[in-house]
Tab-separated table of C-alpha atoms and ligand atoms in Angstrom:
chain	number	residue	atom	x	y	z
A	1	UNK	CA	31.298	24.506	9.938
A	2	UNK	CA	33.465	21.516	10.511
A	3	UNK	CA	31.675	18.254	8.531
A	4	UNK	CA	33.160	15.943	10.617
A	5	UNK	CA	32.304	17.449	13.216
A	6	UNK	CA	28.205	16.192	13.241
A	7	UNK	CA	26.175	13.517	13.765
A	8	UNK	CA	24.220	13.680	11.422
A	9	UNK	CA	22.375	10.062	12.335
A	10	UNK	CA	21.202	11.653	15.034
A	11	UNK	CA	20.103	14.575	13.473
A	12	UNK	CA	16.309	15.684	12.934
A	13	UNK	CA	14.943	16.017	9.623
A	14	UNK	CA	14.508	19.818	9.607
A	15	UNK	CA	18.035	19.754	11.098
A	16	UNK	CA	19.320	17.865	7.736
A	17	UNK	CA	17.238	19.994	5.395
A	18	UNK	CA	19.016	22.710	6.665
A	19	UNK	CA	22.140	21.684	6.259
A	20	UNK	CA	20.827	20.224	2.916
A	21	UNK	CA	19.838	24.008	2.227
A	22	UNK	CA	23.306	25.175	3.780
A	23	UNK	CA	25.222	22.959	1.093
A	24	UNK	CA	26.048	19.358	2.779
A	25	UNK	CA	25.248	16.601	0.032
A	26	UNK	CA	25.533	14.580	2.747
A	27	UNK	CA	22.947	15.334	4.765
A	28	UNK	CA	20.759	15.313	1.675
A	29	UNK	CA	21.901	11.601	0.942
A	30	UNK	CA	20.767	11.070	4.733
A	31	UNK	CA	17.400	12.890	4.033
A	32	UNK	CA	17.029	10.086	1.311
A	33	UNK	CA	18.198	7.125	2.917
A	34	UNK	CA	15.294	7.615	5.455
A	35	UNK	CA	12.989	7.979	3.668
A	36	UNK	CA	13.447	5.834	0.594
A	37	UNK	CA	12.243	2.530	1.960
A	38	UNK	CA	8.624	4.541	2.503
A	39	UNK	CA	8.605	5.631	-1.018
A	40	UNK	CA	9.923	2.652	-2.814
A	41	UNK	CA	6.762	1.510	-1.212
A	42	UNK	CA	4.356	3.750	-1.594
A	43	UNK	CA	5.597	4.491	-5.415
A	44	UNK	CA	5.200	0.623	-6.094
A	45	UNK	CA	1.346	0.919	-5.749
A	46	UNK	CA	1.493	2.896	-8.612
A	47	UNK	CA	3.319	0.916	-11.303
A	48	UNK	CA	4.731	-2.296	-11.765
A	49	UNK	CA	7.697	-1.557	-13.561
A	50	UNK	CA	10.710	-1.226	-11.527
A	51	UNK	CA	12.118	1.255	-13.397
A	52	UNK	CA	9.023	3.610	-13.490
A	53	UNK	CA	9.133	3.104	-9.526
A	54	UNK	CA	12.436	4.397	-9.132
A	55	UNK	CA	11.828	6.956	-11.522
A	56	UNK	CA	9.015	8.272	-9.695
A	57	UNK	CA	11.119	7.797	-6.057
A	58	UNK	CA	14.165	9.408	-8.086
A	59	UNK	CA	12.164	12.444	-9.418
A	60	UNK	CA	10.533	13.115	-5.834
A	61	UNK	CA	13.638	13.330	-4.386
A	62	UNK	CA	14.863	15.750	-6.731
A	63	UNK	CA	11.522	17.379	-6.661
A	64	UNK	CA	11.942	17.822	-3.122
A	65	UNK	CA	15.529	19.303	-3.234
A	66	UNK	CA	14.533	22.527	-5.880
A	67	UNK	CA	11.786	22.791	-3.561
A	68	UNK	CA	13.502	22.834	-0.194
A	69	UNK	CA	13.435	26.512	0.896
A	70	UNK	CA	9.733	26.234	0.330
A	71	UNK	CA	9.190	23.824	2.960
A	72	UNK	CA	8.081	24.680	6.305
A	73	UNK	CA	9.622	23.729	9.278
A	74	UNK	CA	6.462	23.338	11.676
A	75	UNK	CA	4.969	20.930	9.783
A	76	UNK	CA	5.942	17.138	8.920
A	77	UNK	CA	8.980	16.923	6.327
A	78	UNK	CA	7.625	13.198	5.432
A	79	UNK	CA	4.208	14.106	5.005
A	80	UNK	CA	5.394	16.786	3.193
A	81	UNK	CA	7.809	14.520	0.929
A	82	UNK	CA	5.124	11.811	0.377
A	83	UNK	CA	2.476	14.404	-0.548
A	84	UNK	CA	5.318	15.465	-3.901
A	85	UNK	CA	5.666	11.558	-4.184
A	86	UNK	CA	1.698	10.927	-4.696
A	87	UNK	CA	1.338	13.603	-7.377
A	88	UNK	CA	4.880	12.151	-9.075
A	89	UNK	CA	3.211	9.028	-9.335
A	90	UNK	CA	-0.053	10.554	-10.427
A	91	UNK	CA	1.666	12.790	-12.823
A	92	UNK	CA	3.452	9.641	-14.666
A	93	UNK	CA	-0.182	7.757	-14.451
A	94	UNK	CA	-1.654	10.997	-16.569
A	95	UNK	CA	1.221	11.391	-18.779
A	96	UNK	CA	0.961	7.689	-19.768
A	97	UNK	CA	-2.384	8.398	-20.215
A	98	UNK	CA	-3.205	5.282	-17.908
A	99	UNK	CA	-6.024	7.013	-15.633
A	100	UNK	CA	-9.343	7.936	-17.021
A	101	UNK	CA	-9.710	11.778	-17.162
A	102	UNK	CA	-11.516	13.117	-14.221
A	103	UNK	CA	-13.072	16.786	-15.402
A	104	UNK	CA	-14.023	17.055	-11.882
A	105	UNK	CA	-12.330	15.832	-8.944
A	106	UNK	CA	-14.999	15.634	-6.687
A	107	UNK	CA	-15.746	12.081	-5.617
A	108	UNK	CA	-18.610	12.845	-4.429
A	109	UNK	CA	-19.828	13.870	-7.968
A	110	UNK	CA	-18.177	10.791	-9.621
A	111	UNK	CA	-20.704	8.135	-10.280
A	112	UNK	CA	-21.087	5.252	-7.540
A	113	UNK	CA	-20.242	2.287	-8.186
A	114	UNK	CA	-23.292	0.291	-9.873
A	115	UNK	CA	-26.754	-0.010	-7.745
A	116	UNK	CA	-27.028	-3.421	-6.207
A	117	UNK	CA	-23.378	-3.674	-5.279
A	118	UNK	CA	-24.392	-3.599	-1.692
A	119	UNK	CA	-25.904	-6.398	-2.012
A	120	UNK	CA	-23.055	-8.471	-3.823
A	121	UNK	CA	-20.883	-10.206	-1.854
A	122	UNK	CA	-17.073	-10.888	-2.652
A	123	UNK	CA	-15.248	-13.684	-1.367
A	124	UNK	CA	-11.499	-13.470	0.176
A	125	UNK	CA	-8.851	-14.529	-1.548
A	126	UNK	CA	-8.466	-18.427	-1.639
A	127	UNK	CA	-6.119	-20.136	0.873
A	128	UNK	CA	-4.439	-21.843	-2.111
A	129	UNK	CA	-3.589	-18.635	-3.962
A	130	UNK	CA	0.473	-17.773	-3.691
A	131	UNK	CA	0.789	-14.359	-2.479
A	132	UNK	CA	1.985	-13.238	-5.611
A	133	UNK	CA	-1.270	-14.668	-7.299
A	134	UNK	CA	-3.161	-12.166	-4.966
A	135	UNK	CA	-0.927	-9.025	-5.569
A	136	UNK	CA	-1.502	-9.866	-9.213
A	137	UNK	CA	-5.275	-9.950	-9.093
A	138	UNK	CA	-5.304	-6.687	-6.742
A	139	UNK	CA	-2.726	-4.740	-8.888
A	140	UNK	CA	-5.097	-5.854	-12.359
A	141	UNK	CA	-8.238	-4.189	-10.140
A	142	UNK	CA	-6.605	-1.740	-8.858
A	143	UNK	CA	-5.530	-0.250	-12.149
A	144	UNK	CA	-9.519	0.282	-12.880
A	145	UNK	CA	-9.774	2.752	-10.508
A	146	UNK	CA	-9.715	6.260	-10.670
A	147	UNK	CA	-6.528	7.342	-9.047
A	148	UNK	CA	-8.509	9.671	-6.553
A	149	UNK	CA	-10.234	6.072	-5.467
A	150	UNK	CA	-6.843	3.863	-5.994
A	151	UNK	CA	-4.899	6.433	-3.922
A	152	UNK	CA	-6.948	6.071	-0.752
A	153	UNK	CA	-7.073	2.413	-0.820
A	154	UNK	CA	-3.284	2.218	-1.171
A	155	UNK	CA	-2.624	4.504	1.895
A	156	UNK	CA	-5.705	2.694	3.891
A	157	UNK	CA	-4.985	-1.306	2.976
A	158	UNK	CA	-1.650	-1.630	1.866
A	159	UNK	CA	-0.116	1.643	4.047
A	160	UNK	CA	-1.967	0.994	6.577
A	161	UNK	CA	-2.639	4.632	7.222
A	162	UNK	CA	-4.760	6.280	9.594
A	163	UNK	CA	-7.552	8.329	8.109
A	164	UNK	CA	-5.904	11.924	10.071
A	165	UNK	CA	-3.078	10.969	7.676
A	166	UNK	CA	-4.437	10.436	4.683
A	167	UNK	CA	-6.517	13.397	5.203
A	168	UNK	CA	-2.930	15.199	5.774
A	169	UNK	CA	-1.388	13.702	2.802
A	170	UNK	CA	-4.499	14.022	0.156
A	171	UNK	CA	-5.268	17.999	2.118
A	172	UNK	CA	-8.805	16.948	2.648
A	173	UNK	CA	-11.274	16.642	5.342
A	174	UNK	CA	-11.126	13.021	7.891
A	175	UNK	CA	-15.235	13.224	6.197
A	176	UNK	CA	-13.941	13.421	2.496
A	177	UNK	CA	-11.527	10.318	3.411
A	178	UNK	CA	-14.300	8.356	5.131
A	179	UNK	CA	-16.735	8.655	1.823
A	180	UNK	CA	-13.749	8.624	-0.777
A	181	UNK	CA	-12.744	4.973	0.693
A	182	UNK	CA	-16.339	3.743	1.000
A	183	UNK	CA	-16.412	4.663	-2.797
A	184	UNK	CA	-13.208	2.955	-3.922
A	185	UNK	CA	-14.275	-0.236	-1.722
A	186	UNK	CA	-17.070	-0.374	-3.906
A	187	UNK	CA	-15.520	0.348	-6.342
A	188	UNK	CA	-12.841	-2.091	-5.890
A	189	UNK	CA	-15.363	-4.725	-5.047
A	190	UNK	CA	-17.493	-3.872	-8.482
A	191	UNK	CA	-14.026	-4.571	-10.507
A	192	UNK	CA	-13.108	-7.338	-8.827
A	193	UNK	CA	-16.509	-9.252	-9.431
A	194	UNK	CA	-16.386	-8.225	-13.111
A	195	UNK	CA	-12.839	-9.073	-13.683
A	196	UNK	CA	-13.139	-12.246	-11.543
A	197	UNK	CA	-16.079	-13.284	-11.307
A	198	UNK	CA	-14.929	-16.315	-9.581
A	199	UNK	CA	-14.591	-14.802	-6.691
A	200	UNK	CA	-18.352	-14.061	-6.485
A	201	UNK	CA	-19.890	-15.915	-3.794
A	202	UNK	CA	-22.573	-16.973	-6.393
A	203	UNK	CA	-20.709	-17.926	-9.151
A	204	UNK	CA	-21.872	-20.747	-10.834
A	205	UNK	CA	-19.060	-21.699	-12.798
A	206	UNK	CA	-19.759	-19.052	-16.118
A	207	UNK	CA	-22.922	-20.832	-16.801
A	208	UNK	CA	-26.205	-18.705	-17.391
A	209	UNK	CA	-29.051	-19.309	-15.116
B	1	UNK	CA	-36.374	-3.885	5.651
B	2	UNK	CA	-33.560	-1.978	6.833
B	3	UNK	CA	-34.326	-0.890	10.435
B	4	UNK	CA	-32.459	2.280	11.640
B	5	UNK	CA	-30.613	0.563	13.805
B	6	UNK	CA	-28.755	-1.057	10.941
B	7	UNK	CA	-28.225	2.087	8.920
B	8	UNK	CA	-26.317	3.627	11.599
B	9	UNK	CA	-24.379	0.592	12.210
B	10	UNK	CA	-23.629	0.220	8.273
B	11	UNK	CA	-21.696	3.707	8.468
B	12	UNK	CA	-20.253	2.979	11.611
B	13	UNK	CA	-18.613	-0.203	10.227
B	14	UNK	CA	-15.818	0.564	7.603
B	15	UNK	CA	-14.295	2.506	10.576
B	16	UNK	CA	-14.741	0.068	13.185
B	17	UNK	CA	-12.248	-2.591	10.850
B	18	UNK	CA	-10.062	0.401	9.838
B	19	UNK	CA	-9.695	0.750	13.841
B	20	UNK	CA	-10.933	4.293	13.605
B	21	UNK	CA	-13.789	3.967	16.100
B	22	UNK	CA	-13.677	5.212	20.255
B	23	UNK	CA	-14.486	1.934	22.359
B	24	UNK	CA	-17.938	4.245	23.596
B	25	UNK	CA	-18.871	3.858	19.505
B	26	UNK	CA	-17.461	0.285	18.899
B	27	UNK	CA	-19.168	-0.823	21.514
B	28	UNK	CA	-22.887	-0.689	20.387
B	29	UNK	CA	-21.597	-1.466	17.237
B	30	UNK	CA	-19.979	-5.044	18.488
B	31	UNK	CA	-23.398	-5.500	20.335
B	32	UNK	CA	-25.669	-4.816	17.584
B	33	UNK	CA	-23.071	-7.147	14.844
B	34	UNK	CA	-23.880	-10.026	17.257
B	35	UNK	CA	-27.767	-9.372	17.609
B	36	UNK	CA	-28.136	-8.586	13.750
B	37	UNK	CA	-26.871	-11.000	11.205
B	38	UNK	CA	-27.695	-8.921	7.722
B	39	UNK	CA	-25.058	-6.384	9.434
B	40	UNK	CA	-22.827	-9.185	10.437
B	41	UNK	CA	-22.227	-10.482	6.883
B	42	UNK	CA	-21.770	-7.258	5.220
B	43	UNK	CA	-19.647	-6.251	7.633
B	44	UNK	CA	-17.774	-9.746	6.987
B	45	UNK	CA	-17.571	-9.108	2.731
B	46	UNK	CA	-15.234	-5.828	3.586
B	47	UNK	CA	-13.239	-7.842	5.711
B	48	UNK	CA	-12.941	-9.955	2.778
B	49	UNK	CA	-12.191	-7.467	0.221
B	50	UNK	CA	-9.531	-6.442	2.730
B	51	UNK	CA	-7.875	-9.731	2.423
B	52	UNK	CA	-7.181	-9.121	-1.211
B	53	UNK	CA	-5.067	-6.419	0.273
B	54	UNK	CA	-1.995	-8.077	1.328
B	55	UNK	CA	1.227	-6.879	3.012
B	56	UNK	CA	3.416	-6.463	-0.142
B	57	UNK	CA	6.655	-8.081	0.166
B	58	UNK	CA	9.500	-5.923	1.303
B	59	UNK	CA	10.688	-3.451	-1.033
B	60	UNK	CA	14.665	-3.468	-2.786
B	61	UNK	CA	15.670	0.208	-2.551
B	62	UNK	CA	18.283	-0.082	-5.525
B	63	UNK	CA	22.183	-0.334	-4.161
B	64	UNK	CA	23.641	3.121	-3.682
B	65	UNK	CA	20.323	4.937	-4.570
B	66	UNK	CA	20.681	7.808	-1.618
B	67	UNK	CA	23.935	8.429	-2.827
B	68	UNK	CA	23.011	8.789	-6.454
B	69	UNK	CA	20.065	10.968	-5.873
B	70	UNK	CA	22.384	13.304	-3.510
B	71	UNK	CA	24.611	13.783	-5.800
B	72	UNK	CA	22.253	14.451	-8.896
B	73	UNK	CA	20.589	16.424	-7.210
B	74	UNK	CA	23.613	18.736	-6.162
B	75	UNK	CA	24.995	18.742	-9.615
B	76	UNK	CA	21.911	20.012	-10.917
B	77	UNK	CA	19.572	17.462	-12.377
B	78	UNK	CA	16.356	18.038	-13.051
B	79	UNK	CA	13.420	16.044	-12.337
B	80	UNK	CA	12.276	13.582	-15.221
B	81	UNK	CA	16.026	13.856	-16.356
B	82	UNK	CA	18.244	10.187	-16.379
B	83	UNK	CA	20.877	10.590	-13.311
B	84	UNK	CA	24.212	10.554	-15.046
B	85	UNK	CA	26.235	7.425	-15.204
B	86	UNK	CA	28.562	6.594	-12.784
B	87	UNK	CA	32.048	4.737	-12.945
B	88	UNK	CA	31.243	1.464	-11.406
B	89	UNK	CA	31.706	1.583	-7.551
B	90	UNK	CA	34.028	-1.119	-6.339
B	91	UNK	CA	37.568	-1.110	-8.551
B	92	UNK	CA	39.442	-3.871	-9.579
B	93	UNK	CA	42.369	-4.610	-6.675
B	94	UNK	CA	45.381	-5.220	-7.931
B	95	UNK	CA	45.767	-8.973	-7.650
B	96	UNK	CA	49.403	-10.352	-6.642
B	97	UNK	CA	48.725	-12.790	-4.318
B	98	UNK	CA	45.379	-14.609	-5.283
B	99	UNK	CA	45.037	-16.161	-1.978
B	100	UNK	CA	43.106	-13.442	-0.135
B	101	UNK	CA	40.743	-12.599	-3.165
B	102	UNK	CA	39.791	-16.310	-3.158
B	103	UNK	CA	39.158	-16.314	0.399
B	104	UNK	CA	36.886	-13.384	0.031
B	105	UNK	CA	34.939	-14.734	-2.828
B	106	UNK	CA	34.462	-17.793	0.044
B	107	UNK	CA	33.241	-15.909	2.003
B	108	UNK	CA	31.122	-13.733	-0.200
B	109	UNK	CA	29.829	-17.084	-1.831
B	110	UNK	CA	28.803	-18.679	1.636
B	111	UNK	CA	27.197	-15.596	2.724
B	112	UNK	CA	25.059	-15.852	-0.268
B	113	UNK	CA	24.479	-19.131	0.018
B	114	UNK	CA	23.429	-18.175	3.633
B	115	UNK	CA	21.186	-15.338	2.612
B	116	UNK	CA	19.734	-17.668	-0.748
B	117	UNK	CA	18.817	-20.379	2.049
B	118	UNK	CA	16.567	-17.832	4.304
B	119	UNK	CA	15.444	-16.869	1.161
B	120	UNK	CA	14.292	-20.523	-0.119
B	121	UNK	CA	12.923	-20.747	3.740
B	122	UNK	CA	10.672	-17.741	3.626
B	123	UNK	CA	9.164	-19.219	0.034
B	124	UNK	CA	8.516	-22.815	1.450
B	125	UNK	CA	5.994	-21.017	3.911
B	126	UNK	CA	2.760	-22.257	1.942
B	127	UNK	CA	0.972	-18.694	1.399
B	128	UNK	CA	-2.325	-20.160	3.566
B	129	UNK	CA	0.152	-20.014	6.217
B	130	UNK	CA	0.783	-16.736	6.111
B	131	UNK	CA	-2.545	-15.384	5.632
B	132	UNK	CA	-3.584	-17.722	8.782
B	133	UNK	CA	-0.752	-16.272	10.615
B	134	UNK	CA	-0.430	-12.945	10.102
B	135	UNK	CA	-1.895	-10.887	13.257
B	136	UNK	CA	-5.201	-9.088	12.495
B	137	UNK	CA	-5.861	-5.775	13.916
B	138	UNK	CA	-7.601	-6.929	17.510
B	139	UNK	CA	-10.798	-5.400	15.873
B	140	UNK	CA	-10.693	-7.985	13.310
B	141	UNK	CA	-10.048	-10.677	15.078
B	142	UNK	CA	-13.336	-9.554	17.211
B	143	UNK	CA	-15.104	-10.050	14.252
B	144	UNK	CA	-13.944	-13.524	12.833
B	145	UNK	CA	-14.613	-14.457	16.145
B	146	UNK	CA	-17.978	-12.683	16.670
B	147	UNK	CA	-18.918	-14.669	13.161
B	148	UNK	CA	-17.131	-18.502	14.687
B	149	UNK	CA	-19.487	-18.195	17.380
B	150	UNK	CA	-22.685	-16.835	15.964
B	151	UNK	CA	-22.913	-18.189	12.353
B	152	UNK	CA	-22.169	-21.550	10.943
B	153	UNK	CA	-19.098	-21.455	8.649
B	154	UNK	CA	-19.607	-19.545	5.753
B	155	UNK	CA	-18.105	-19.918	2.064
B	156	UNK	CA	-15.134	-22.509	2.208
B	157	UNK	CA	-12.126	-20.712	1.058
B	158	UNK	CA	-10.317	-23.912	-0.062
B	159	UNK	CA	-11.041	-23.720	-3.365
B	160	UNK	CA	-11.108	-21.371	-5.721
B	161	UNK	CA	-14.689	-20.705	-7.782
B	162	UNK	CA	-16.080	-23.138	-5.503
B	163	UNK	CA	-18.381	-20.686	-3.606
B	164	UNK	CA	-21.451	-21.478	-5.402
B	165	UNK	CA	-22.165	-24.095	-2.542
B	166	UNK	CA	-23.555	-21.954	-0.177
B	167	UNK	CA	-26.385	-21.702	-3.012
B	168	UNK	CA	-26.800	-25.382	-2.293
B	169	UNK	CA	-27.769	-25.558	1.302
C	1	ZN	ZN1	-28.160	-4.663	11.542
């Protein structure tokens, strides 16, 4: 097989995990160069340390190479590669012992968030903030979550995924997205009126009524 | 005091502003938002809590990453292990003339001066700006526009904590 021979930009990912599997380095390099943007992204949602993010990009891509033969051509090498990358980053969250246990992984058996927090109202974020200000106060919130509820908001609001994908990613149903997402929004909303309560339509400045 | 009407339209809304909705169900929906509004302000608090969800700033994939990763991983490092050091990438040129390494580091320095200027642009863009300017999913827009024309402005978002004034009309 002459190397120099290929083009490998033009090349399809199951064509480059082939020749990943078949011994080029290179075309494993080009594997990762494609998709490292996404998971630098995605990996970011889950830590705010830089290093810890390229940790958990580093050890997906190495995840993914020992598990190469294992992956099946007929279905979608990124969704396949982001799926490893979500339970990377969920791993580290449970090893630091970040996340609140979850005995059961059912959302649908984890409490709601409090009664009457349909009726509470949240405000955006103020014109004045800096956009760093925001990302601050939506990292802090976000960290309160279960990661079950933080990892669909991540892959709905800041991904900007369609719920077919996330159900493809997480391996559950378009319905188990739909009520997983209107649990972390209230969720979300809950911890972001208790953490800031400023940005409660009704605030009144901390004093009592 | 919930009439039917507004319980189906409740579930139908998260995926009418995730843009997960067939025009035959936004439809109704967009019909019964501007009739009803109880449905039109709760379905204007999740497009606020989406606003807290900002596009993150472009992400710095670390210089030479792919290549690192490629070649730890070919040389047999496991996951959760520290990729091995590597000798630094560009090596020192032998340096008999210093004309043409001074011209370089010119060059080098005004292209960073270049790239340090678009970078001082982008951060003189106030952040309201941004926020104002950045397109909304034509489904959201719908709705801001759906609430400019039906309701009178709601909470001013100038301030910050200064929301307690819709308590004082
Ligand atoms: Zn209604």
């Amino acid at each position: 097989m002459a190397l120099s021979l290929m083009q490998p930009q033009a090349s399809n990912d199951s064509d480059l995990v082939r020749e990943t599997l078949a011994g080029s380095q290179l075309s494993f390099q080009l594997l990762v160069e494609r998709y490292q943007g996404r998971l630098f992204a995605l990996a970011r949602n889950y830590s705010r340390n830089a290093a810890e993010v390229e940790d958990i990009v580093q050890d997906t891509f190495l995840k993914a190479f020992r598990r190469l033969e294992t992956f099946q051509h007929q279905s979608s090498f990124s969704t396949w590669l982001q799926r490893i990358a979500i339970n990377t980053a969920l791993d580290l969250h449970k090893r630091r012992g970040r996340s609140p246990v979850q005995a059961v992984e059912d959302p649908e058996i984890l409490s709601d968030a409090s009664p009457g927090n349909f009726d509470r109202r949240v405000m955006a974020p103020d014109a004045r903030l800096e956009q760093e200000e925001i990302a601050e106060v939506t990292q802090q919130v976000l960290e309160e979550l279960p990661d079950i509820f933080r990892t669909v908001l991540v892959l709905r609001e800041f991904e900007d995924r369609a719920y077919q994908e996330i159900a493809d990613l997480l391996g559950v149903s378009i319905g188990t997205v739909e009520s997983r997402l209107f649990r972390a929004r209230a969720r979300f909303k809950d911890a972001l009126l208790r953490l800031f309560p400023e940005f409660d339509p009704q605030w009144n400045g901390g004093e009592s009524q | 005091m919930t009439k039917p009407k507004c319980e189906q339209a409740a579930a139908l809304v998260p995926g009418y502003l995730d843009g997960e909705l067939s025009e035959e169900q936004a439809a109704p929906l967009r019909r019964h938002l501007l009739a009803c509004p109880e449905c039109r302000t709760a379905a204007q608090d999740l497009t606020n809590l989406r606003r807290w969800f900002r596009d993150p700033e472009p992400v710095a994939v670390p210089q030479g990453f792919a290549a690192r990763v490629a070649r730890a991983a070919f040389s047999g490092v496991e996951p959760g292990q520290p990729l091995p050091e590597v000798a630094p990438p560009e090596p020192v040129a032998p340096r008999r003339d210093p004309m043409p390494f001074l011209l370089g580091m010119t060059s080098v320095a005004a292209g960073l001066l270049f790239a340090f200027s678009l970078v001082l642009g982008m951060a003189q863009q106030p952040a309201g700006e941004q926020l104002v300017a950045e397109p909304l999913p034509e489904i959201l827009r719908d709705l801001d526009e759906l609430n400019a024309a039906e309701t009178p402005p709601s909470v001013p978002l100038d301030a910050r904590g200064n929301g307690a004034r819709r308590g004082d009309r």
